[in-house]
Coordinates of C-alpha atoms in Angstrom, one line a residue:
M258 CA 3.5 -10.3 -36.5
L259 CA 4.5 -12.7 -33.7
T260 CA 5.0 -16.4 -35.1
I261 CA 5.1 -19.3 -32.6
N262 CA 7.8 -21.4 -34.2
G263 CA 10.8 -21.8 -31.7
Q264 CA 12.8 -18.5 -31.6
F265 CA 14.1 -18.1 -28.1
P266 CA 13.8 -15.7 -26.4
G267 CA 11.3 -14.1 -28.9
P268 CA 11.4 -10.8 -30.5
T269 CA 11.4 -7.7 -28.3
I270 CA 8.5 -5.4 -29.1
Y271 CA 8.7 -1.5 -28.8
A272 CA 5.9 0.9 -28.4
R273 CA 5.1 4.2 -27.0
K274 CA 3.0 5.1 -24.0
G275 CA -0.7 5.0 -25.1
D276 CA 0.0 3.2 -28.3
L277 CA -2.4 0.5 -29.7
V278 CA -0.3 -2.5 -30.8
I279 CA -1.7 -4.9 -33.2
V280 CA 0.0 -8.3 -33.1
D281 CA -1.0 -11.3 -35.2
V282 CA 0.0 -14.4 -33.4
I283 CA 0.4 -17.3 -35.9
N284 CA 0.7 -20.9 -34.1
R285 CA 3.2 -22.9 -36.1
A286 CA 3.9 -25.1 -33.1
G287 CA 2.4 -28.6 -32.5
H288 CA 0.2 -27.7 -29.5
N289 CA -2.1 -25.0 -28.3
I290 CA -0.8 -21.6 -27.2
T291 CA -2.1 -18.4 -25.6
I292 CA 0.0 -15.1 -25.4
H293 CA -0.4 -12.8 -22.4
W294 CA 0.9 -9.2 -22.4
H295 CA 2.1 -9.2 -19.0
G296 CA 1.5 -5.9 -17.1
V297 CA -0.7 -4.4 -20.0
K298 CA -4.1 -3.3 -18.5
M299 CA -6.0 -3.8 -21.5
P300 CA -8.6 -1.2 -20.6
R301 CA -12.2 -2.6 -21.2
Y302 CA -10.7 -5.1 -23.5
P303 CA -9.9 -8.4 -21.7
W304 CA -10.3 -10.4 -24.9
T305 CA -6.8 -10.5 -25.9
D306 CA -5.2 -10.7 -22.3
G307 CA -4.3 -14.2 -22.8
P308 CA -4.9 -16.5 -19.9
E309 CA -5.9 -19.9 -21.3
F310 CA -9.7 -20.8 -20.4
V311 CA -9.9 -17.7 -18.2
T312 CA -10.3 -14.9 -21.0
Q313 CA -9.8 -17.0 -24.2
C314 CA -9.7 -20.5 -25.6
P315 CA -6.1 -21.4 -26.9
I316 CA -4.9 -20.6 -30.4
S317 CA -4.8 -24.2 -31.8
P318 CA -1.8 -25.3 -34.3
G319 CA -2.1 -23.9 -37.8
T320 CA -4.5 -21.1 -36.8
R321 CA -4.0 -17.4 -35.9
F322 CA -5.4 -14.7 -33.8
R323 CA -4.9 -10.9 -33.9
Q324 CA -4.4 -9.5 -30.6
R325 CA -5.0 -5.8 -29.6
V326 CA -2.6 -4.7 -27.1
V327 CA -4.2 -1.6 -25.7
L328 CA -1.5 0.3 -23.7
S329 CA -2.6 3.1 -21.5
D330 CA -0.4 4.6 -18.6
E331 CA 2.3 2.0 -18.7
E332 CA 5.9 3.3 -19.5
G333 CA 9.1 1.4 -19.0
T334 CA 9.6 -2.5 -19.2
L335 CA 7.0 -5.2 -19.6
W336 CA 7.1 -8.6 -21.3
W337 CA 4.8 -10.9 -23.2
H338 CA 4.7 -14.7 -22.7
A339 CA 2.6 -17.8 -23.4
H340 CA -0.1 -18.4 -20.8
S341 CA -1.1 -21.9 -21.5
E342 CA 0.2 -24.8 -19.5
W343 CA 4.2 -24.6 -19.3
S344 CA 4.7 -23.1 -22.6
R345 CA 6.1 -19.9 -21.2
A346 CA 9.3 -21.8 -20.5
S347 CA 10.3 -20.9 -24.1
V348 CA 7.6 -18.6 -25.3
Y349 CA 8.5 -15.2 -24.3
G350 CA 10.2 -11.8 -25.0
A351 CA 10.3 -8.2 -23.9
L352 CA 7.7 -5.4 -24.4
I353 CA 9.4 -1.9 -24.0
I354 CA 7.2 1.1 -23.8
L355 CA 9.0 4.3 -24.3
P356 CA 7.8 7.8 -23.1
E357 CA 5.4 9.7 -25.4
R358 CA 7.3 11.4 -28.2
N359 CA 9.5 14.3 -27.1
Q360 CA 8.9 13.2 -23.4
P361 CA 12.2 12.6 -21.5
Y362 CA 13.0 9.9 -18.9
P363 CA 12.9 11.1 -15.2
F364 CA 16.7 10.6 -15.3
P365 CA 19.5 11.4 -17.5
K366 CA 19.1 10.0 -21.1
P367 CA 21.5 6.7 -21.0
H368 CA 24.0 6.0 -23.7
A369 CA 22.2 2.7 -24.7
E370 CA 19.3 0.5 -23.5
V371 CA 19.6 -3.3 -23.2
P372 CA 17.0 -5.9 -22.5
I373 CA 18.2 -8.6 -20.2
L374 CA 15.9 -11.7 -19.8
L375 CA 16.5 -14.3 -17.1
G376 CA 15.1 -17.6 -18.3
E377 CA 15.2 -21.3 -17.4
W378 CA 16.0 -24.5 -19.4
W379 CA 15.1 -28.2 -19.1
N380 CA 16.9 -30.9 -21.2
S381 CA 13.6 -32.8 -21.2
D382 CA 10.6 -31.7 -23.1
V383 CA 8.9 -29.1 -20.7
Q384 CA 5.5 -30.5 -21.7
E385 CA 6.6 -34.0 -20.4
V386 CA 8.0 -32.3 -17.2
M387 CA 4.6 -30.6 -16.6
E388 CA 2.6 -33.9 -17.4
E389 CA 4.8 -36.2 -15.2
F390 CA 4.6 -34.0 -11.9
L391 CA 0.8 -33.5 -12.4
A392 CA 0.3 -37.2 -13.0
T393 CA 2.4 -38.2 -9.8
G394 CA 1.3 -35.6 -7.6
G395 CA 4.8 -34.4 -6.7
D396 CA 7.2 -31.6 -7.2
P397 CA 8.4 -31.0 -10.9
N398 CA 11.9 -32.1 -11.9
I399 CA 14.1 -29.0 -11.3
S400 CA 15.4 -27.3 -14.4
D401 CA 19.0 -28.1 -16.0
A402 CA 20.2 -24.5 -16.1
F403 CA 19.3 -20.9 -15.9
L404 CA 19.7 -18.3 -18.8
I405 CA 20.6 -14.9 -19.5
N406 CA 19.1 -13.8 -22.8
G407 CA 18.9 -17.4 -23.8
Q408 CA 22.3 -18.6 -22.9
P409 CA 23.3 -20.5 -19.9
G410 CA 26.8 -19.1 -19.7
D411 CA 30.2 -20.6 -19.3
L412 CA 30.0 -22.1 -15.9
Y413 CA 27.9 -24.6 -17.7
P414 CA 29.5 -27.1 -20.0
C415 CA 27.3 -26.5 -22.9
S416 CA 27.6 -22.8 -23.9
R417 CA 31.1 -21.3 -23.5
Q418 CA 31.3 -19.9 -26.8
D419 CA 27.7 -18.6 -26.9
T420 CA 27.6 -17.0 -23.4
Y421 CA 25.7 -13.7 -23.5
R422 CA 28.2 -10.5 -23.7
L423 CA 27.4 -7.0 -23.2
T424 CA 30.0 -4.5 -24.4
V425 CA 30.3 -1.3 -22.6
E426 CA 32.4 1.8 -22.9
F427 CA 34.1 3.4 -20.0
G428 CA 32.3 6.3 -18.3
R429 CA 29.0 5.6 -20.1
T430 CA 25.7 4.8 -18.6
Y431 CA 23.4 2.0 -19.8
L432 CA 19.7 1.4 -19.0
I433 CA 19.3 -2.4 -18.3
R434 CA 15.7 -3.6 -18.8
M435 CA 15.6 -6.8 -16.8
V436 CA 12.8 -9.4 -17.0
N437 CA 12.5 -12.4 -14.9
A438 CA 11.0 -15.0 -17.2
V439 CA 12.1 -18.0 -15.0
M440 CA 9.3 -20.5 -14.1
N441 CA 9.6 -21.2 -10.6
N442 CA 12.1 -19.1 -8.7
I443 CA 12.8 -15.7 -7.5
M444 CA 16.3 -14.7 -8.6
F445 CA 19.1 -12.7 -7.3
F446 CA 21.2 -10.9 -9.9
R447 CA 24.6 -9.0 -9.5
I448 CA 27.5 -7.7 -11.7
A449 CA 30.9 -8.3 -10.1
N450 CA 32.6 -5.0 -8.9
H451 CA 29.5 -2.8 -10.1
N452 CA 26.8 -1.0 -8.3
I453 CA 23.4 -0.3 -10.1
T454 CA 20.8 2.4 -9.7
V455 CA 17.2 1.2 -9.6
V456 CA 15.0 3.6 -11.6
G457 CA 11.7 1.4 -12.3
S458 CA 9.7 -1.7 -12.0
D459 CA 6.6 -3.1 -13.7
A460 CA 6.4 -0.2 -16.1
A461 CA 6.4 2.5 -13.5
Y462 CA 9.4 4.7 -12.5
T463 CA 10.6 4.6 -9.0
K464 CA 12.5 6.7 -6.6
Q465 CA 16.2 6.0 -7.4
F466 CA 18.1 3.9 -5.0
S467 CA 21.6 2.3 -5.4
S468 CA 22.4 -1.3 -4.6
D469 CA 24.9 -4.0 -5.4
Y470 CA 22.4 -6.7 -6.2
I471 CA 18.7 -7.1 -7.4
T472 CA 15.9 -9.4 -6.3
I473 CA 13.5 -10.0 -9.0
S474 CA 10.4 -12.4 -8.9
P475 CA 8.9 -14.4 -12.0
G476 CA 6.8 -11.9 -13.9
Q477 CA 8.5 -8.8 -12.4
T478 CA 10.5 -6.3 -14.4
I479 CA 13.2 -3.9 -12.9
D480 CA 14.9 -1.0 -14.8
F481 CA 18.3 0.0 -13.6
L482 CA 21.2 2.2 -14.6
L483 CA 24.6 0.7 -14.9
V484 CA 27.6 3.0 -15.1
A485 CA 30.8 1.5 -16.6
N486 CA 33.1 3.1 -14.1
Q487 CA 35.5 0.1 -13.2
P488 CA 38.9 -0.7 -14.8
P489 CA 38.3 -1.8 -18.4
S490 CA 38.2 -5.6 -18.2
H491 CA 35.7 -8.4 -18.3
Y492 CA 33.3 -9.0 -15.4
Y493 CA 30.7 -11.6 -14.9
M494 CA 27.0 -10.6 -14.5
A495 CA 25.3 -13.5 -12.9
S496 CA 22.1 -14.7 -11.4
R497 CA 20.9 -17.6 -9.1
V498 CA 18.1 -18.6 -7.1
Y499 CA 16.7 -17.1 -3.9
A500 CA 14.5 -20.0 -2.4
S501 CA 12.8 -20.2 0.9
A502 CA 11.8 -23.8 0.6
G503 CA 11.1 -26.6 -1.8
N504 CA 13.5 -28.1 -4.5
F505 CA 15.6 -25.7 -6.8
D506 CA 18.2 -25.7 -9.3
N507 CA 21.2 -24.2 -7.2
T508 CA 23.4 -23.6 -10.4
T509 CA 24.5 -19.9 -11.5
T510 CA 23.9 -18.5 -14.9
T511 CA 26.5 -15.9 -16.2
G512 CA 26.9 -13.3 -19.0
I513 CA 30.1 -11.3 -19.4
L514 CA 30.2 -7.4 -19.1
Q515 CA 33.1 -6.4 -21.4
Y516 CA 34.7 -2.9 -21.7
A517 CA 35.6 -1.8 -25.0
G518 CA 39.4 -0.9 -25.5
N519 CA 42.8 -2.4 -25.4
Y520 CA 43.7 -4.3 -22.2
T521 CA 44.7 -7.7 -21.0
I522 CA 41.8 -9.9 -20.9
P523 CA 41.6 -12.1 -17.7
S524 CA 41.7 -15.7 -17.9
S525 CA 38.7 -15.8 -15.5
P526 CA 36.6 -12.7 -14.9
P527 CA 35.6 -12.0 -11.3
L528 CA 32.5 -13.7 -10.4
P529 CA 30.1 -11.7 -8.0
T530 CA 29.2 -13.2 -4.5
F531 CA 25.4 -13.6 -3.6
P532 CA 23.4 -13.8 -0.5
A533 CA 22.6 -17.2 0.7
F534 CA 20.1 -19.2 -1.2
N535 CA 17.5 -18.8 1.6
D536 CA 18.4 -15.1 2.6
T537 CA 14.9 -14.0 3.1
S538 CA 16.0 -10.8 4.6
S539 CA 18.0 -9.8 1.4
S540 CA 15.1 -10.6 -0.8
V541 CA 12.6 -8.6 1.3
N542 CA 14.8 -5.9 1.9
F543 CA 15.4 -5.0 -1.8
T544 CA 11.8 -5.4 -2.5
T545 CA 10.6 -2.9 0.4
R546 CA 13.0 -0.2 -1.1
L547 CA 10.8 0.1 -4.0
R548 CA 8.9 3.6 -3.8
S549 CA 6.9 5.5 -6.5
L550 CA 8.2 8.7 -7.7
A551 CA 5.0 10.6 -6.3
N552 CA 5.7 13.9 -7.7
A553 CA 3.8 16.5 -9.9
K554 CA 4.7 15.0 -13.2
Y555 CA 4.2 11.2 -12.0
P556 CA 1.6 11.5 -9.2
I557 CA 0.1 8.6 -7.4
D558 CA -3.5 8.0 -6.7
V559 CA -3.8 5.5 -3.8
P560 CA -7.3 4.5 -2.8
L561 CA -7.9 6.1 0.7
N562 CA -11.6 5.2 1.2
V563 CA -11.8 1.7 0.8
T564 CA -15.1 0.1 0.0
D565 CA -13.9 -3.6 -0.4
I566 CA -11.6 -5.4 2.1
L567 CA -10.6 -8.8 1.1
F568 CA -8.2 -11.2 2.9
F569 CA -6.7 -14.1 0.7
T570 CA -4.6 -16.8 2.2
L571 CA -1.9 -18.5 -0.1
S572 CA -1.4 -22.1 0.7
I573 CA 0.4 -25.2 -0.3
N574 CA -1.8 -28.2 0.3
T575 CA -2.0 -31.8 0.0
R576 CA -4.8 -34.4 -0.7
P577 CA -4.8 -38.2 -0.3
C578 CA -4.5 -40.1 -3.3
P579 CA -7.1 -42.5 -4.6
L580 CA -7.6 -45.8 -2.7
N581 CA -4.6 -48.3 -3.3
A582 CA -2.5 -45.5 -5.2
S583 CA 0.2 -43.3 -3.9
C584 CA 1.5 -40.0 -4.9
D585 CA 5.0 -38.5 -4.7
G586 CA 4.0 -35.6 -2.4
P587 CA 4.5 -35.3 1.4
R588 CA 3.0 -38.5 3.3
D589 CA 2.6 -40.3 -0.2
E590 CA -0.3 -37.5 -1.0
R591 CA -0.8 -35.2 -3.9
F592 CA 0.5 -31.5 -4.0
L593 CA -2.2 -28.8 -4.4
A594 CA -2.3 -25.1 -3.8
S595 CA -5.2 -22.8 -3.0
V596 CA -6.3 -19.2 -2.3
N597 CA -8.6 -19.0 0.6
N598 CA -8.6 -22.9 0.7
V599 CA -10.0 -22.9 -3.0
T600 CA -8.1 -25.0 -5.5
M601 CA -8.8 -23.4 -8.8
V602 CA -10.0 -25.8 -11.6
L603 CA -10.0 -24.3 -14.9
P604 CA -13.2 -24.9 -17.1
R605 CA -13.3 -26.1 -20.8
T606 CA -15.1 -22.9 -21.7
D607 CA -13.3 -19.8 -20.8
I608 CA -14.7 -17.6 -18.2
L609 CA -15.0 -14.5 -20.2
Q610 CA -17.0 -15.9 -22.8
A611 CA -19.3 -17.6 -20.4
Y612 CA -19.8 -14.2 -18.5
Y613 CA -20.3 -12.0 -21.6
R614 CA -22.6 -14.6 -23.2
N615 CA -24.3 -15.6 -20.0
I616 CA -23.4 -19.1 -20.2
S617 CA -24.5 -21.0 -17.1
G618 CA -22.5 -23.7 -15.4
V619 CA -19.1 -22.6 -16.3
Y620 CA -18.1 -21.1 -12.9
Q621 CA -19.6 -20.0 -9.6
N622 CA -20.1 -16.4 -8.2
D623 CA -19.1 -17.5 -4.6
F624 CA -15.3 -17.0 -4.3
P625 CA -14.9 -16.1 -0.8
D626 CA -13.8 -12.5 0.5
N627 CA -12.0 -14.3 3.4
P628 CA -10.8 -17.8 4.2
P629 CA -13.4 -20.2 5.5
F630 CA -11.9 -20.5 8.9
P631 CA -9.2 -18.5 10.7
F632 CA -6.1 -20.1 12.3
N633 CA -2.6 -19.5 13.1
Y634 CA -1.4 -19.2 9.5
T635 CA 2.3 -19.1 10.2
Q636 CA 2.7 -21.3 13.3
F637 CA 5.6 -23.8 13.1
F638 CA 3.4 -26.9 12.2
V639 CA -0.1 -26.4 10.9
P640 CA -2.4 -29.5 11.6
I641 CA -2.8 -31.7 8.7
D642 CA -6.6 -31.3 8.6
L643 CA -6.1 -27.8 7.7
W644 CA -3.9 -28.8 4.6
R645 CA -7.1 -30.0 2.6
P646 CA -8.5 -27.5 -0.1
Q647 CA -11.7 -27.5 -1.8
D648 CA -11.8 -27.6 -5.7
G649 CA -13.7 -24.9 -7.3
T650 CA -14.2 -22.7 -10.5
A651 CA -15.2 -19.7 -8.7
V652 CA -15.1 -15.8 -9.1
N653 CA -15.2 -12.7 -6.9
I654 CA -17.5 -10.0 -8.3
L655 CA -16.5 -6.3 -7.8
D656 CA -18.8 -3.3 -8.6
Y657 CA -17.3 -0.8 -11.0
N658 CA -15.1 1.7 -9.3
A659 CA -15.0 -0.1 -6.1
T660 CA -11.8 0.6 -4.0
V661 CA -10.2 -2.4 -2.9
E662 CA -7.7 -3.3 -0.2
L663 CA -6.5 -7.1 -0.7
V664 CA -4.3 -8.6 2.0
F665 CA -2.1 -11.6 0.9
Q666 CA -1.4 -13.8 3.7
G667 CA 1.1 -16.7 3.3
T668 CA 0.5 -19.8 5.5
N669 CA 2.7 -22.6 6.6
T670 CA 0.5 -25.6 5.6
V671 CA 2.8 -28.2 4.4
A672 CA 5.6 -25.7 4.2
G673 CA 5.6 -21.9 4.0
V674 CA 7.2 -20.4 0.8
D675 CA 7.2 -17.1 -1.2
H676 CA 4.4 -16.3 -3.6
P677 CA 5.0 -13.8 -6.5
M678 CA 1.3 -12.6 -7.0
H679 CA 0.4 -11.4 -10.4
L680 CA -2.9 -9.5 -11.1
H681 CA -4.2 -9.1 -14.7
G682 CA -5.9 -6.0 -15.8
Y683 CA -4.5 -3.8 -13.1
S684 CA -1.4 -2.2 -11.6
F685 CA -1.8 -2.0 -7.8
Y686 CA -0.1 -0.1 -5.1
V687 CA 1.9 -2.1 -2.5
V688 CA 0.9 -0.3 0.8
G689 CA 2.5 -2.7 3.4
S690 CA 4.2 -5.9 4.0
G691 CA 5.6 -8.0 6.9
L692 CA 6.5 -11.3 8.3
G693 CA 4.1 -13.5 10.4
N694 CA 0.4 -13.0 10.7
F695 CA -1.3 -9.9 9.3
N696 CA -2.9 -7.8 12.2
N697 CA -5.8 -5.9 11.1
V698 CA -5.6 -3.4 14.1
T699 CA -1.9 -2.7 14.4
D700 CA -0.7 -3.1 10.7
P701 CA -2.8 -0.9 8.8
P702 CA -1.7 2.3 10.5
R703 CA 1.8 1.7 9.4
Y704 CA 0.9 1.5 5.7
N705 CA 2.7 3.6 3.3
L706 CA 0.1 5.9 1.6
V707 CA 2.7 8.5 0.6
D708 CA 5.0 6.8 -2.2
P709 CA 3.9 3.1 -2.4
P710 CA 5.4 1.2 -5.6
L711 CA 2.9 0.7 -8.4
M712 CA 3.3 -2.8 -9.4
E713 CA 1.4 -5.7 -11.0
T714 CA 3.6 -8.6 -9.5
I715 CA 4.6 -8.6 -6.0
A716 CA 6.4 -11.2 -3.9
V717 CA 4.5 -12.2 -0.7
P718 CA 7.3 -13.2 1.7
V719 CA 7.6 -16.6 3.2
N720 CA 5.2 -16.9 6.2
G721 CA 4.4 -13.3 5.8
W722 CA 1.8 -10.9 4.3
T723 CA 1.5 -8.0 1.6
A724 CA -1.4 -5.5 1.4
I725 CA -2.3 -3.9 -1.9
R726 CA -4.9 -1.4 -3.1
F727 CA -6.4 -0.5 -6.3
Q728 CA -9.5 0.9 -7.8
A729 CA -11.6 -1.5 -9.8
N730 CA -12.2 0.8 -12.8
N731 CA -11.3 -1.7 -15.6
P732 CA -14.6 -3.8 -16.2
G733 CA -14.0 -7.4 -17.6
V734 CA -12.6 -10.8 -16.4
W735 CA -9.2 -10.6 -14.8
F736 CA -7.0 -13.4 -13.6
L737 CA -5.1 -13.3 -10.3
H738 CA -2.5 -16.1 -9.6
C739 CA 0.9 -17.0 -8.3
H740 CA 3.7 -16.6 -11.0
F741 CA 5.6 -19.7 -9.7
E742 CA 4.3 -22.0 -12.5
R743 CA 4.1 -25.1 -10.4
H744 CA 1.9 -23.3 -8.0
V745 CA -0.5 -22.1 -10.6
S746 CA -0.4 -25.6 -12.0
W747 CA -1.6 -26.9 -8.6
G748 CA -4.6 -24.5 -8.4
M749 CA -3.1 -21.2 -6.8
G750 CA -5.2 -18.7 -8.6
M751 CA -8.8 -17.2 -8.7
V752 CA -10.7 -14.7 -11.0
F753 CA -12.2 -11.3 -10.5
I754 CA -15.3 -10.1 -12.5
V755 CA -15.4 -6.2 -12.5
K756 CA -19.0 -5.4 -13.6
N757 CA -19.7 -2.5 -16.2
G758 CA -20.0 1.1 -15.0
N759 CA -22.5 3.6 -16.4
G760 CA -21.8 5.0 -19.8
P761 CA -19.9 3.7 -22.8
N762 CA -16.5 4.5 -21.4
A763 CA -17.0 2.4 -18.3
T764 CA -18.3 -0.5 -20.3
M765 CA -16.5 -3.7 -21.4
L766 CA -15.8 -3.6 -25.3
P767 CA -17.4 -6.5 -27.4
P768 CA -15.1 -9.4 -28.6
P769 CA -13.1 -9.4 -31.9
P770 CA -14.4 -11.6 -34.8
D771 CA -11.6 -14.1 -34.7
M772 CA -11.8 -15.2 -31.0
P773 CA -10.4 -18.7 -30.9
R774 CA -13.1 -21.3 -29.9
C775 CA -12.9 -24.0 -27.5

């Protein structure tokens, strides 16, 4: 039972690969809520996937909704979070999916497993923060602190006694299950004087590699092994922003890695150094090191014969304010965001219900496969007339079992920035990426089709591109959006509808009887 009543972060949920998890969500808060099971594919059952007005109407205060969390091939660390307005700032928790019983990890069993969730905190009511920037058309106020397992750390003046501490024994190995629940930032993470070994991301195992830092996008999870092999003492674990553009909180959140035993505790633990805030190469280089295991026990299945080739531009946009009014965005205009120049407008009846029940007038079937007009997407200055998006509630329809290649292209309209893109209902293979404009002649021959990482959230680099592939074998309605909360609030999202196939095992299941109503 999951009760929305202020526990922060929320409870960690444990399950095994292939389990069916039943969660009763009881809303004892004062506003609407939905819960998304981030990274769970929910095969043929989008009804409890969670995004507000896409696959469900919100759970209103004083009501409940029983959610079926249908696990399939996921194994590792995922998480759950609110998917309504900005509620996920404080409504989230880890979802840990263990191997099937009597099955080992593809690495030596660790001494212990530890969830570490990176979060964010505003001293103001986060709902008011959201309402203010949407009303003014500008950027949201930056947060007042970042968090490690709910605590800012002792570099801030407010939580010295409550700083998160992880006690380790010398010589032992620990599996750290990291979640980035931060609202608007990719984060660097590092432990002073310690290297780590990455073993998984987004509930899929990876080839092992050693690093002295981590780059992790909002929505992403990373599993890594930490060997307690330094002289027993106290060491800071710390996290701060990687930001290629825009306003951001430049503070550092800390926890303390403390060794068990008798020793002189330092007056101030060593603090790790970080790449520069805008060090794109450090961010990209870490992410591109991720590779699937691609062995007999953990094979890959990259679509090789692609039937649907899609090209989606990701843009920050502006629009003039109403006559005799000014906004807080660039040139006194209003910030928006778009995919293929379409700014998503959420309907008041959820798209899944409209699709399932053939309700007309809720959405259009014409989301474009390509941007409406090509231009030099990453040139130094994009002309202002290309900053203007079109509003729309549109879906892109895929046939069942279509094999899809989707290239995300960042643009420099207004300003270029990274975009951590998340696809509901699917994991996908990240087969390529690069800086600048995608070239459909020279770039595809360099794709990695041998051991690409299997992910469901991927950071498209600033003024760059990322190519993914997946097979559309999960019928239903599935949201695709940027996981920077301000970007999705501005409209950087779209919806795929995957049609039913032939036979009962290729058909979307019916809704539960207690679906919330709009």
